GROMACS .gro file of C-alpha atoms in nm:
model
  258
    1UNK     CA    1 -10.370 -20.589   9.663
    2UNK     CA    2 -10.148 -20.739   9.397
    3UNK     CA    3  -9.824 -20.838   9.485
    4UNK     CA    4  -9.509 -20.660   9.365
    5UNK     CA    5  -9.141 -20.673   9.411
    6UNK     CA    6  -8.990 -20.446   9.641
    7UNK     CA    7  -8.788 -20.136   9.522
    8UNK     CA    8  -8.435 -20.240   9.439
    9UNK     CA    9  -8.129 -20.024   9.490
   10UNK     CA   10  -8.128 -19.853   9.163
   11UNK     CA   11  -8.495 -19.750   9.208
   12UNK     CA   12  -8.433 -19.648   9.546
   13UNK     CA   13  -8.149 -19.433   9.444
   14UNK     CA   14  -8.344 -19.300   9.136
   15UNK     CA   15  -8.624 -19.188   9.367
   16UNK     CA   16  -8.380 -18.994   9.607
   17UNK     CA   17  -8.243 -18.813   9.314
   18UNK     CA   18  -8.601 -18.704   9.242
   19UNK     CA   19  -8.648 -18.572   9.579
   20UNK     CA   20  -8.295 -18.385   9.517
   21UNK     CA   21  -8.446 -18.251   9.201
   22UNK     CA   22  -8.746 -18.111   9.384
   23UNK     CA   23  -8.519 -17.966   9.638
   24UNK     CA   24  -8.320 -17.787   9.371
   25UNK     CA   25  -8.620 -17.643   9.213
   26UNK     CA   26  -8.660 -17.406   9.535
   27UNK     CA   27  -8.372 -17.209   9.380
   28UNK     CA   28  -8.533 -17.078   9.066
   29UNK     CA   29  -8.829 -17.024   9.214
   30UNK     CA   30  -8.673 -16.823   9.491
   31UNK     CA   31  -8.482 -16.601   9.218
   32UNK     CA   32  -8.814 -16.584   9.040
   33UNK     CA   33  -8.995 -16.463   9.342
   34UNK     CA   34  -8.733 -16.175   9.382
   35UNK     CA   35  -8.735 -16.080   9.034
   36UNK     CA   36  -9.100 -16.053   9.045
   37UNK     CA   37  -9.090 -15.826   9.336
   38UNK     CA   38  -8.828 -15.610   9.182
   39UNK     CA   39  -9.049 -15.575   8.857
   40UNK     CA   40  -9.340 -15.448   9.062
   41UNK     CA   41  -9.097 -15.209   9.237
   42UNK     CA   42  -9.185 -15.382   9.580
   43UNK     CA   43  -8.904 -15.320   9.830
   44UNK     CA   44  -8.765 -15.653  10.009
   45UNK     CA   45  -8.645 -15.550  10.342
   46UNK     CA   46  -8.317 -15.712  10.471
   47UNK     CA   47  -8.492 -15.916  10.711
   48UNK     CA   48  -8.729 -16.047  10.434
   49UNK     CA   49  -8.463 -16.133  10.217
   50UNK     CA   50  -8.283 -16.342  10.462
   51UNK     CA   51  -8.597 -16.506  10.609
   52UNK     CA   52  -8.761 -16.841  10.523
   53UNK     CA   53  -8.929 -16.695  10.187
   54UNK     CA   54  -8.610 -16.604  10.013
   55UNK     CA   55  -8.243 -16.674  10.093
   56UNK     CA   56  -8.360 -16.888  10.409
   57UNK     CA   57  -8.540 -17.109  10.162
   58UNK     CA   58  -8.230 -17.165   9.939
   59UNK     CA   59  -8.015 -17.238  10.258
   60UNK     CA   60  -8.275 -17.489  10.396
   61UNK     CA   61  -8.273 -17.636  10.021
   62UNK     CA   62  -7.903 -17.676  10.046
   63UNK     CA   63  -7.934 -17.864  10.364
   64UNK     CA   64  -8.201 -18.097  10.239
   65UNK     CA   65  -7.975 -18.177   9.936
   66UNK     CA   66  -7.676 -18.267  10.133
   67UNK     CA   67  -7.894 -18.503  10.332
   68UNK     CA   68  -8.047 -18.648  10.037
   69UNK     CA   69  -7.683 -18.698   9.889
   70UNK     CA   70  -7.566 -18.862  10.188
   71UNK     CA   71  -7.871 -19.118  10.188
   72UNK     CA   72  -7.837 -19.183   9.810
   73UNK     CA   73  -7.451 -19.242   9.864
   74UNK     CA   74  -7.543 -19.506  10.111
   75UNK     CA   75  -7.790 -19.714   9.883
   76UNK     CA   76  -7.628 -20.013   9.805
   77UNK     CA   77  -7.952 -20.250   9.803
   78UNK     CA   78  -8.305 -20.232   9.980
   79UNK     CA   79  -8.165 -20.354  10.282
   80UNK     CA   80  -7.951 -20.033  10.335
   81UNK     CA   81  -8.265 -19.889  10.498
   82UNK     CA   82  -8.295 -20.085  10.816
   83UNK     CA   83  -8.643 -20.179  10.975
   84UNK     CA   84  -8.643 -19.979  11.291
   85UNK     CA   85  -8.904 -19.825  11.539
   86UNK     CA   86  -8.981 -19.485  11.429
   87UNK     CA   87  -9.279 -19.194  11.477
   88UNK     CA   88  -9.513 -19.147  11.219
   89UNK     CA   89  -9.553 -18.803  11.262
   90UNK     CA   90  -9.149 -18.743  11.277
   91UNK     CA   91  -9.134 -18.932  10.943
   92UNK     CA   92  -9.430 -18.707  10.805
   93UNK     CA   93  -9.258 -18.400  10.934
   94UNK     CA   94  -8.927 -18.505  10.752
   95UNK     CA   95  -9.123 -18.539  10.438
   96UNK     CA   96  -9.304 -18.196  10.457
   97UNK     CA   97  -8.948 -18.044  10.528
   98UNK     CA   98  -8.853 -18.136  10.180
   99UNK     CA   99  -9.157 -17.936  10.024
  100UNK     CA  100  -9.169 -17.660  10.285
  101UNK     CA  101  -9.088 -17.381  10.035
  102UNK     CA  102  -9.382 -17.497   9.804
  103UNK     CA  103  -9.616 -17.544  10.097
  104UNK     CA  104  -9.537 -17.209  10.217
  105UNK     CA  105  -9.560 -17.054   9.861
  106UNK     CA  106  -9.917 -17.166   9.794
  107UNK     CA  107 -10.002 -17.137  10.161
  108UNK     CA  108 -10.076 -17.511  10.240
  109UNK     CA  109 -10.117 -17.624  10.589
  110UNK     CA  110 -10.014 -17.965  10.697
  111UNK     CA  111 -10.099 -18.164  11.007
  112UNK     CA  112 -10.027 -18.504  11.144
  113UNK     CA  113 -10.310 -18.608  11.389
  114UNK     CA  114 -10.231 -18.865  11.680
  115UNK     CA  115  -9.888 -19.025  11.648
  116UNK     CA  116  -9.788 -19.392  11.657
  117UNK     CA  117  -9.460 -19.540  11.688
  118UNK     CA  118  -9.394 -19.875  11.500
  119UNK     CA  119  -9.138 -20.058  11.310
  120UNK     CA  120  -9.096 -19.953  10.955
  121UNK     CA  121  -8.849 -19.859  10.672
  122UNK     CA  122  -8.821 -19.494  10.764
  123UNK     CA  123  -8.637 -19.375  10.454
  124UNK     CA  124  -8.894 -19.545  10.216
  125UNK     CA  125  -9.206 -19.452  10.437
  126UNK     CA  126  -9.079 -19.095  10.392
  127UNK     CA  127  -9.080 -19.133  10.021
  128UNK     CA  128  -9.460 -19.257  10.050
  129UNK     CA  129  -9.542 -18.928  10.209
  130UNK     CA  130  -9.332 -18.728   9.994
  131UNK     CA  131  -9.492 -18.840   9.682
  132UNK     CA  132  -9.834 -18.776   9.804
  133UNK     CA  133  -9.735 -18.437   9.909
  134UNK     CA  134  -9.593 -18.361   9.576
  135UNK     CA  135  -9.932 -18.461   9.405
  136UNK     CA  136 -10.117 -18.244   9.643
  137UNK     CA  137  -9.933 -17.956   9.589
  138UNK     CA  138  -9.909 -17.981   9.198
  139UNK     CA  139 -10.306 -17.997   9.232
  140UNK     CA  140 -10.329 -17.689   9.473
  141UNK     CA  141 -10.077 -17.488   9.238
  142UNK     CA  142 -10.323 -17.527   8.919
  143UNK     CA  143 -10.654 -17.420   9.113
  144UNK     CA  144 -10.778 -17.096   9.229
  145UNK     CA  145 -10.811 -17.059   9.602
  146UNK     CA  146 -11.161 -17.100   9.730
  147UNK     CA  147 -11.083 -17.219  10.090
  148UNK     CA  148 -10.803 -17.277  10.353
  149UNK     CA  149 -10.550 -17.522  10.180
  150UNK     CA  150 -10.506 -17.819  10.407
  151UNK     CA  151 -10.327 -18.139  10.379
  152UNK     CA  152 -10.385 -18.406  10.682
  153UNK     CA  153 -10.266 -18.730  10.809
  154UNK     CA  154 -10.477 -18.903  11.063
  155UNK     CA  155 -10.382 -19.230  11.240
  156UNK     CA  156 -10.576 -19.468  11.425
  157UNK     CA  157 -10.587 -19.852  11.497
  158UNK     CA  158 -10.929 -20.003  11.422
  159UNK     CA  159 -11.047 -20.211  11.686
  160UNK     CA  160 -10.985 -20.612  11.676
  161UNK     CA  161 -10.701 -20.558  11.407
  162UNK     CA  162 -10.311 -20.577  11.416
  163UNK     CA  163 -10.290 -20.292  11.182
  164UNK     CA  164 -10.236 -19.910  11.171
  165UNK     CA  165 -10.482 -19.712  10.942
  166UNK     CA  166 -10.347 -19.387  10.794
  167UNK     CA  167 -10.570 -19.161  10.614
  168UNK     CA  168 -10.419 -18.907  10.396
  169UNK     CA  169 -10.657 -18.607  10.298
  170UNK     CA  170 -10.631 -18.301  10.076
  171UNK     CA  171 -10.882 -18.031   9.966
  172UNK     CA  172 -10.718 -17.956   9.645
  173UNK     CA  173 -10.992 -18.052   9.397
  174UNK     CA  174 -10.969 -18.398   9.343
  175UNK     CA  175 -10.877 -18.615   9.032
  176UNK     CA  176 -11.006 -18.569   8.697
  177UNK     CA  177 -11.037 -18.901   8.536
  178UNK     CA  178 -11.043 -18.742   8.182
  179UNK     CA  179 -10.669 -18.613   8.242
  180UNK     CA  180 -10.533 -18.929   8.334
  181UNK     CA  181 -10.285 -19.078   8.063
  182UNK     CA  182 -10.030 -19.352   8.041
  183UNK     CA  183  -9.706 -19.269   7.910
  184UNK     CA  184  -9.552 -19.485   7.639
  185UNK     CA  185  -9.812 -19.755   7.641
  186UNK     CA  186 -10.173 -19.812   7.552
  187UNK     CA  187 -10.440 -19.888   7.839
  188UNK     CA  188 -10.453 -20.273   7.868
  189UNK     CA  189 -10.727 -20.421   7.643
  190UNK     CA  190 -10.754 -20.079   7.499
  191UNK     CA  191 -10.978 -19.978   7.797
  192UNK     CA  192 -10.897 -19.706   8.043
  193UNK     CA  193 -10.875 -19.849   8.406
  194UNK     CA  194 -11.100 -19.728   8.693
  195UNK     CA  195 -10.936 -19.427   8.859
  196UNK     CA  196 -10.891 -19.635   9.173
  197UNK     CA  197 -10.662 -19.868   8.991
  198UNK     CA  198 -10.524 -19.638   8.704
  199UNK     CA  199 -10.332 -19.388   8.949
  200UNK     CA  200 -10.126 -19.682   9.104
  201UNK     CA  201 -10.028 -19.808   8.752
  202UNK     CA  202  -9.662 -19.727   8.644
  203UNK     CA  203  -9.643 -19.437   8.382
  204UNK     CA  204  -9.994 -19.299   8.445
  205UNK     CA  205  -9.992 -18.941   8.513
  206UNK     CA  206 -10.258 -18.610   8.483
  207UNK     CA  207  -9.953 -18.396   8.433
  208UNK     CA  208  -9.785 -18.276   8.136
  209UNK     CA  209  -9.450 -18.311   8.324
  210UNK     CA  210  -9.530 -18.592   8.540
  211UNK     CA  211  -9.332 -18.937   8.525
  212UNK     CA  212  -9.632 -19.120   8.617
  213UNK     CA  213  -9.422 -19.334   8.864
  214UNK     CA  214  -9.506 -19.150   9.202
  215UNK     CA  215  -9.790 -19.349   9.324
  216UNK     CA  216  -9.669 -19.662   9.154
  217UNK     CA  217  -9.346 -19.636   9.389
  218UNK     CA  218  -9.572 -19.550   9.697
  219UNK     CA  219  -9.746 -19.881   9.639
  220UNK     CA  220  -9.449 -20.064   9.598
  221UNK     CA  221  -9.299 -19.943   9.912
  222UNK     CA  222  -9.626 -20.027  10.129
  223UNK     CA  223  -9.631 -20.373   9.985
  224UNK     CA  224  -9.277 -20.416  10.109
  225UNK     CA  225  -9.416 -20.311  10.433
  226UNK     CA  226  -9.688 -20.606  10.423
  227UNK     CA  227  -9.936 -20.308  10.377
  228UNK     CA  228 -10.141 -20.139  10.117
  229UNK     CA  229 -10.283 -19.806   9.993
  230UNK     CA  230 -10.636 -19.748   9.852
  231UNK     CA  231 -10.790 -19.428   9.684
  232UNK     CA  232 -11.115 -19.379   9.878
  233UNK     CA  233 -11.241 -19.052   9.730
  234UNK     CA  234 -11.125 -18.833   9.457
  235UNK     CA  235 -11.406 -18.561   9.396
  236UNK     CA  236 -11.331 -18.245   9.597
  237UNK     CA  237 -11.007 -18.366   9.725
  238UNK     CA  238 -10.822 -18.698   9.755
  239UNK     CA  239 -10.865 -18.941  10.038
  240UNK     CA  240 -10.621 -19.247  10.061
  241UNK     CA  241 -10.617 -19.521  10.345
  242UNK     CA  242 -10.280 -19.652  10.394
  243UNK     CA  243 -10.256 -19.962  10.603
  244UNK     CA  244  -9.956 -20.089  10.788
  245UNK     CA  245  -9.882 -20.385  11.037
  246UNK     CA  246  -9.831 -20.294  11.382
  247UNK     CA  247  -9.562 -20.570  11.397
  248UNK     CA  248  -9.371 -20.596  11.078
  249UNK     CA  249  -9.058 -20.751  11.223
  250UNK     CA  250  -9.271 -21.046  11.301
  251UNK     CA  251  -9.434 -21.061  10.969
  252UNK     CA  252  -9.096 -21.043  10.786
  253UNK     CA  253  -8.954 -21.312  11.013
  254UNK     CA  254  -9.246 -21.535  10.932
  255UNK     CA  255  -9.209 -21.479  10.582
  256UNK     CA  256  -8.812 -21.577  10.599
  257UNK     CA  257  -8.931 -21.921  10.786
  258UNK     CA  258  -9.155 -22.025  10.492
   0.00000   0.00000   0.00000
């Protein structure tokens, strides 16, 4: 895994505002859903209107935006996200809460199998899950439903290692290499990189509205954790393996001593 600089304060702030934009997008989607129901003369009961699909979704969106604004206001440098012991499944749940409306809209289930607690940068690790979830939701939204839609996170510690392995899996149909393109630049040497490398390159996206920064940011964050990410499969869905050290504080202190 190539070495890269950690996210600086500007990049971290920019990514938090991206998450705010995602939360804000819930509002017009809810308004559109209400308008669609009205155009089909479908009555929405008061309980439905106040529930999680309509006004409840807007209220949750407001709460998420308030939280993200507070976090963005605190960003002065990378150090603002302190290294601390946290639950992987709790960070996963925090990330899924940011996209809960879209998960519900496309009937996507999420799960975190077997929890571990270890020292991480929680805010940035949440961003890792957030970007992976966004990509999966986008893939689900453009494909006809043929089976139950699932996104799963599995965690285990391989024997004889000092690392935790997280396996991220979805069944959203995978990645079509022919749709990958690099914004503003040509491929290095004029040749397209293998999919396993291309998707982590800054500016590479398969969506017309994609920034091409999501998976690049994911890799930067995991390298800051002295870990990494690999694309294992991209045919019927995606499978990513994420590696994190069990004792990041020790690795960090050793790096400072060098």
